[in-house]
PDB file of C-alpha atoms in Angstrom:
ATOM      1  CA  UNK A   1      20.941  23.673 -12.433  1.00 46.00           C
ATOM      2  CA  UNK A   2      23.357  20.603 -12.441  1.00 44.00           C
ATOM      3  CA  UNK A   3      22.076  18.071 -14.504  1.00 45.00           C
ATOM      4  CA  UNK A   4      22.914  14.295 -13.674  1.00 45.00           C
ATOM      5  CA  UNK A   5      22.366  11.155 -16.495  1.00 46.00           C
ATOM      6  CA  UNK A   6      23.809   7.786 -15.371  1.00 46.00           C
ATOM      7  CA  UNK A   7      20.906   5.137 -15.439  1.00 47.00           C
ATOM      8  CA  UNK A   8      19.712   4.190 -18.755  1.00 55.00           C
ATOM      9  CA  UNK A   9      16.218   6.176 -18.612  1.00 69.00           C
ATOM     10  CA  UNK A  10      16.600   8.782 -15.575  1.00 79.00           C
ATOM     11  CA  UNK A  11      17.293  11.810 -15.121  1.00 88.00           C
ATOM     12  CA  UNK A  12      18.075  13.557 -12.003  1.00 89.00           C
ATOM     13  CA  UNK A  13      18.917  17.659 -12.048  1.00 89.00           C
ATOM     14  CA  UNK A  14      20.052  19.588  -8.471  1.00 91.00           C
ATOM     15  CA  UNK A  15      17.440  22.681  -8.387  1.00 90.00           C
ATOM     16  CA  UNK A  16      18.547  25.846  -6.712  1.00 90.00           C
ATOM     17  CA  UNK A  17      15.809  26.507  -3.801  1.00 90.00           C
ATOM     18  CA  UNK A  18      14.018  29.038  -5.315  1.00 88.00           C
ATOM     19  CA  UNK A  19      11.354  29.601  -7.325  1.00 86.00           C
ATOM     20  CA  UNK A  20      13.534  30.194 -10.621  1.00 86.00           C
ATOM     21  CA  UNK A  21      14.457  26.773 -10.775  1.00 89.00           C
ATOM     22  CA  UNK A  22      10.833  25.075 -11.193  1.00 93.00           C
ATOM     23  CA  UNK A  23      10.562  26.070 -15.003  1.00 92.00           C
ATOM     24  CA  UNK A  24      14.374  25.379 -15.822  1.00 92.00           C
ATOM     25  CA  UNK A  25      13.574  21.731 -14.357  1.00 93.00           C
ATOM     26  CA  UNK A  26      10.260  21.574 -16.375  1.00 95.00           C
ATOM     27  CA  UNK A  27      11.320  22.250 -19.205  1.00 94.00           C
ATOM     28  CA  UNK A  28      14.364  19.990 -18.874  1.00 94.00           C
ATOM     29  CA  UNK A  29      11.900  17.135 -18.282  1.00 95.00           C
ATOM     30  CA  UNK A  30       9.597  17.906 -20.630  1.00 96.00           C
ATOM     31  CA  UNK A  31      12.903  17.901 -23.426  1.00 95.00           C
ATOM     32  CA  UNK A  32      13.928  14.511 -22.011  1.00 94.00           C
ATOM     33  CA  UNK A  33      10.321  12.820 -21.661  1.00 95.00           C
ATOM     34  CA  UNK A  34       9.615  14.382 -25.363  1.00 95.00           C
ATOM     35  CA  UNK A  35      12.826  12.941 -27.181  1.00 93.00           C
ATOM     36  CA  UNK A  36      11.871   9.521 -25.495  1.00 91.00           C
ATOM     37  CA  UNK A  37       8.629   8.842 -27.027  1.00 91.00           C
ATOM     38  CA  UNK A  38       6.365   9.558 -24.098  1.00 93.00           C
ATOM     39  CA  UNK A  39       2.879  10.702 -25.104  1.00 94.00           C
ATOM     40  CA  UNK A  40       2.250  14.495 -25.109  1.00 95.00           C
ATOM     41  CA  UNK A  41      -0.541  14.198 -22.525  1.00 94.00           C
ATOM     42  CA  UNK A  42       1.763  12.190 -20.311  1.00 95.00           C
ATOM     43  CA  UNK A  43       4.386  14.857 -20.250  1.00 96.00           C
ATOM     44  CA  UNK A  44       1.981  17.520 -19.626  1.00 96.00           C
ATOM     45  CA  UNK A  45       0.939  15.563 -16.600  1.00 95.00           C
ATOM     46  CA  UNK A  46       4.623  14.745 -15.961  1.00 96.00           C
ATOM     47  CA  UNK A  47       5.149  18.398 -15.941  1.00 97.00           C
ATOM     48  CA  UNK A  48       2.442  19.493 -13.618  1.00 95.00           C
ATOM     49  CA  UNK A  49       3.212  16.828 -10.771  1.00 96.00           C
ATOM     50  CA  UNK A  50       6.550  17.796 -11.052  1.00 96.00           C
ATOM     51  CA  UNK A  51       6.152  21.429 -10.921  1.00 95.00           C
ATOM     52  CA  UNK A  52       3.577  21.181  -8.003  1.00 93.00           C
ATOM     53  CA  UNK A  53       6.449  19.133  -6.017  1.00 94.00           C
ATOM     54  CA  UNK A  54       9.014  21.650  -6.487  1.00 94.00           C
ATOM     55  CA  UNK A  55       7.089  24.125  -5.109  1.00 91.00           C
ATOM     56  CA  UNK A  56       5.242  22.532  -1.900  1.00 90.00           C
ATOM     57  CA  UNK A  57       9.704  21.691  -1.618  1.00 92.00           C
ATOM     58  CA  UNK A  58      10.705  25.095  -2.027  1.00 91.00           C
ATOM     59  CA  UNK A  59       7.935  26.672  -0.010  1.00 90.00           C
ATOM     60  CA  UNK A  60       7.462  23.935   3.029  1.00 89.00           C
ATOM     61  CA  UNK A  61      11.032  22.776   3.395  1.00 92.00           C
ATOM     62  CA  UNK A  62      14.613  23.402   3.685  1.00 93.00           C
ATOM     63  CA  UNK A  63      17.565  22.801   0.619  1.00 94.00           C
ATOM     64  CA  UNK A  64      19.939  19.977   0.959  1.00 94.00           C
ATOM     65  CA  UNK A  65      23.174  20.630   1.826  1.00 93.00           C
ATOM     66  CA  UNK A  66      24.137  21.235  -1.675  1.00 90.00           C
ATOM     67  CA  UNK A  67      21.827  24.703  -1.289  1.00 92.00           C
ATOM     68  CA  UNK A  68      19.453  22.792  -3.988  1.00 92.00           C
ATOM     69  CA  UNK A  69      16.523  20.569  -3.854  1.00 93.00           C
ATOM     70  CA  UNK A  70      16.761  17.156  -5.911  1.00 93.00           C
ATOM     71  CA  UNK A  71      14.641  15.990  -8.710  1.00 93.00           C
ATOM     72  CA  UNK A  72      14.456  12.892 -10.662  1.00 93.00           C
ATOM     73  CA  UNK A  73      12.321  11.392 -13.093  1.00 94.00           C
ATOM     74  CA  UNK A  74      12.799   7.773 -14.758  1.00 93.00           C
ATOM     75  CA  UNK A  75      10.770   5.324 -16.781  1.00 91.00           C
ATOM     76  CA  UNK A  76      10.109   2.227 -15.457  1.00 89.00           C
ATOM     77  CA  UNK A  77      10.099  -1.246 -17.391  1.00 87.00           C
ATOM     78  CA  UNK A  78       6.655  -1.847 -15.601  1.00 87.00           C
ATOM     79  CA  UNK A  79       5.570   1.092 -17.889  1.00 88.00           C
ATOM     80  CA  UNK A  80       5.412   3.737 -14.913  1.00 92.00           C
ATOM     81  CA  UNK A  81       7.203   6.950 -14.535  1.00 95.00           C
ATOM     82  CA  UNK A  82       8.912   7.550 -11.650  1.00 95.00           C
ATOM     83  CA  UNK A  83       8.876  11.296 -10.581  1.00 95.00           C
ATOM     84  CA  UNK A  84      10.605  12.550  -7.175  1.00 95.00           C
ATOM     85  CA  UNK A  85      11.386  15.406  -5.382  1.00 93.00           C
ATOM     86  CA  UNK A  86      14.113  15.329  -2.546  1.00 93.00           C
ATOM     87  CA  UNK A  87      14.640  18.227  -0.029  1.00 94.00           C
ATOM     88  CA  UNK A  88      16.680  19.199   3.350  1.00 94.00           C
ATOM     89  CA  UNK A  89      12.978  18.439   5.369  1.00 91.00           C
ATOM     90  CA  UNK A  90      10.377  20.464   6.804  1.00 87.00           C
ATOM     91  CA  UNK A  91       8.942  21.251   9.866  1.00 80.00           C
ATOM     92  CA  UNK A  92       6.209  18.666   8.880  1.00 74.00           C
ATOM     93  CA  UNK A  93       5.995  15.413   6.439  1.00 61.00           C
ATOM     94  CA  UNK A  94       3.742  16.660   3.107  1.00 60.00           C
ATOM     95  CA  UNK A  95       0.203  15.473   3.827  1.00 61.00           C
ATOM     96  CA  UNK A  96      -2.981  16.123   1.320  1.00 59.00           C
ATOM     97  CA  UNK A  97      -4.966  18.687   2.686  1.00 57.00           C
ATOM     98  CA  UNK A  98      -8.636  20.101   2.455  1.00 59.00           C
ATOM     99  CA  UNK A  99      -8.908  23.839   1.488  1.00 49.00           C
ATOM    100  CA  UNK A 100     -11.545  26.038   1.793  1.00 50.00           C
ATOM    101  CA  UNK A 101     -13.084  26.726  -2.046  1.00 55.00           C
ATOM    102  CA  UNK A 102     -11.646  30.188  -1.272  1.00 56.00           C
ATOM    103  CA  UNK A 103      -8.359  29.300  -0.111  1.00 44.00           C
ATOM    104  CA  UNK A 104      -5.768  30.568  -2.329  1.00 59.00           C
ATOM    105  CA  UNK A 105      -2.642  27.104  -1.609  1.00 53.00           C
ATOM    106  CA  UNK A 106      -3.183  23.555  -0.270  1.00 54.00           C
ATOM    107  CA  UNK A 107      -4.129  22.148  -3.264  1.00 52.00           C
ATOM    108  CA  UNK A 108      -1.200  20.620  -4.803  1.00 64.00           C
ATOM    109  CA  UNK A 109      -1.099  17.238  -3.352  1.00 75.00           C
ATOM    110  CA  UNK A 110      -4.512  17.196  -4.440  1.00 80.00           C
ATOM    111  CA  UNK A 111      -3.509  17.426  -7.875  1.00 83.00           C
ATOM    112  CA  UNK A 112      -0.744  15.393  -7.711  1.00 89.00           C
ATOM    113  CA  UNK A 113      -3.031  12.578  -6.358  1.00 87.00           C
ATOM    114  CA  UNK A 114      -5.389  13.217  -9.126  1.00 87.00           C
ATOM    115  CA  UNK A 115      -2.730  12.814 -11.883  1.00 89.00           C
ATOM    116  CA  UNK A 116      -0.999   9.926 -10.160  1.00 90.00           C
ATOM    117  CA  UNK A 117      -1.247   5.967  -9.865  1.00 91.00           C
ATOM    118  CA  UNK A 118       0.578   6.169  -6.725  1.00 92.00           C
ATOM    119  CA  UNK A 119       2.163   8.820  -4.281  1.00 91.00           C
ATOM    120  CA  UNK A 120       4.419   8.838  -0.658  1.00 91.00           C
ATOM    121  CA  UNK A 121       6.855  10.614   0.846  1.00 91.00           C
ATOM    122  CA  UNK A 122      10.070   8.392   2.519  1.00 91.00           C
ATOM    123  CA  UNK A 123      12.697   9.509   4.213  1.00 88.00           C
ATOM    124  CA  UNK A 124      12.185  12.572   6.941  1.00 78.00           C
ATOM    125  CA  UNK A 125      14.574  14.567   8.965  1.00 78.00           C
ATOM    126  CA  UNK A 126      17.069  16.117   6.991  1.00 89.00           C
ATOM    127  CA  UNK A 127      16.382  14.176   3.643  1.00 93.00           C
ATOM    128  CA  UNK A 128      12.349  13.966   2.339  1.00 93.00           C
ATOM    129  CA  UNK A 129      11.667  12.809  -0.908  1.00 93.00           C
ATOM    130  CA  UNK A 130       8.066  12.779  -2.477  1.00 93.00           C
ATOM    131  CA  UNK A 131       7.657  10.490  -5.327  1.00 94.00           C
ATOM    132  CA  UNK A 132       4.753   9.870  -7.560  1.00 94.00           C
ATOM    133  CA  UNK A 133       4.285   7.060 -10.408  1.00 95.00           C
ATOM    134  CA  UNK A 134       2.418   8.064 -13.857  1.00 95.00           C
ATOM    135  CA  UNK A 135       1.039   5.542 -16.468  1.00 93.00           C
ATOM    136  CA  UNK A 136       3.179   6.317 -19.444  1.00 90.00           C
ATOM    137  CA  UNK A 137       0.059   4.821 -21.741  1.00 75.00           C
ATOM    138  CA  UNK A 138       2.922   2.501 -23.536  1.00 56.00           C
ATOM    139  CA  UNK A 139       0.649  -0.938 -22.637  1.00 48.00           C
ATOM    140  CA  UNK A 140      -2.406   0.384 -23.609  1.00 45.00           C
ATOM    141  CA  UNK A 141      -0.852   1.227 -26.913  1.00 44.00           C
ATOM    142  CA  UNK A 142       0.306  -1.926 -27.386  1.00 39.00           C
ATOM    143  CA  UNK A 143      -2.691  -3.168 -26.755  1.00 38.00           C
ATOM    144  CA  UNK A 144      -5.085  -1.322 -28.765  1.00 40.00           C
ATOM    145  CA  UNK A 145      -2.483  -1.756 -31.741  1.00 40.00           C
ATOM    146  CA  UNK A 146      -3.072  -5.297 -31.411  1.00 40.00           C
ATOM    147  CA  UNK A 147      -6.721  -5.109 -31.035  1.00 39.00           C
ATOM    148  CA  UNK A 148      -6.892  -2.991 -34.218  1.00 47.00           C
ATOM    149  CA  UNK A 149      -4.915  -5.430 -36.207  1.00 47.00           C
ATOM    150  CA  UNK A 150      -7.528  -7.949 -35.134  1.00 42.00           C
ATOM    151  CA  UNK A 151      -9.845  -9.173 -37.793  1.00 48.00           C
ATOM    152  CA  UNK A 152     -13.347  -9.619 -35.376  1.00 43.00           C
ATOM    153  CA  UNK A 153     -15.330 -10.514 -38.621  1.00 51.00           C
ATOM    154  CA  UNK A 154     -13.339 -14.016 -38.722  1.00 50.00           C
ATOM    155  CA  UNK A 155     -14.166 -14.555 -34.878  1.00 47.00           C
ATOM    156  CA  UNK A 156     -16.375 -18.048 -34.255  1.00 43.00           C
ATOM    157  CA  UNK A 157     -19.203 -17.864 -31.801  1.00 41.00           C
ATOM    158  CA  UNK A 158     -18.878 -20.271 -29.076  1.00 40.00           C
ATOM    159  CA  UNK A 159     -21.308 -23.568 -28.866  1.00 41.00           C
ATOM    160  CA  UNK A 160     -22.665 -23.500 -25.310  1.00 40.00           C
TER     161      UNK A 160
END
């Protein structure tokens, strides 16, 4: 795994197309999002969606020229972060699907959707990248920090 730093708050590592290089990346991320602050239960999620990518990558589509698939994670300044897969293409764009409550695949997008704000694929041909945007939780923490600082006791009703 090649590891890449060069924007204040990204990441990017080159994956070799197979499975062996999911957990390497994982735990890479999970390091990096951990050492910045993120919240635990952001990373987990973090984690999953970018696990789940790397797969439907290495099972649906073909490696870059490098041999290796792409991924890249960064955080935001709107408070979002930015997770992406990027691959050598597939006979078909990723698209959610519906399994059967027996199937044993198909769900992944699913998930993904689930633990995301937002998810697309760009590109196509022989370059695909699937993205997906998390909530790091950093506003609402700012928020309820100021909300608990607030005395509501002192608070005057309104004449109306």
């Amino acid at each position: 795994m090649v590891v890449a730093r060069g924007v204040p708050d990204s990441e990017a590592v080159l994956v070799p197309h197979a499975s062996v290089g999911v957990a390497a990346a994982r735990h890479r991320m999970i390091a990096d999002l951990t050492d910045r602050g993120i919240a635990p239960e952001v990373v987990d999620d973090a984690a999953l969606v970018l696990s789940e990518l790397l797969s439907n990558a290495l099972k649906h589509a073909h490696a870059l020229p490098s041999g290796s698939v792409r991924a890249a994670w960064a955080v935001r300044p709107d408070h979002l972060l930015g997770i992406e897969v990027t691959d050598g293409g597939g006979p078909t764009l990723p698209r959610r699907s519906s399994p059967s409550l027996t199937a044993r695949g198909g769900r992944g997008l699913s998930i993904i959707d689930a633990l995301s704000a937002e998810w697309g694929v760009r590109g196509g041909g022989d370059e695909v990248t699937v993205w997906a945007l998390l909530a790091t939780g950093r506003p609402d923490e700012c928020a309820s920090s100021a909300w608990d600082a607030f005395d509501f006791d002192a608070v005057e009703p309104l004449d109306g």
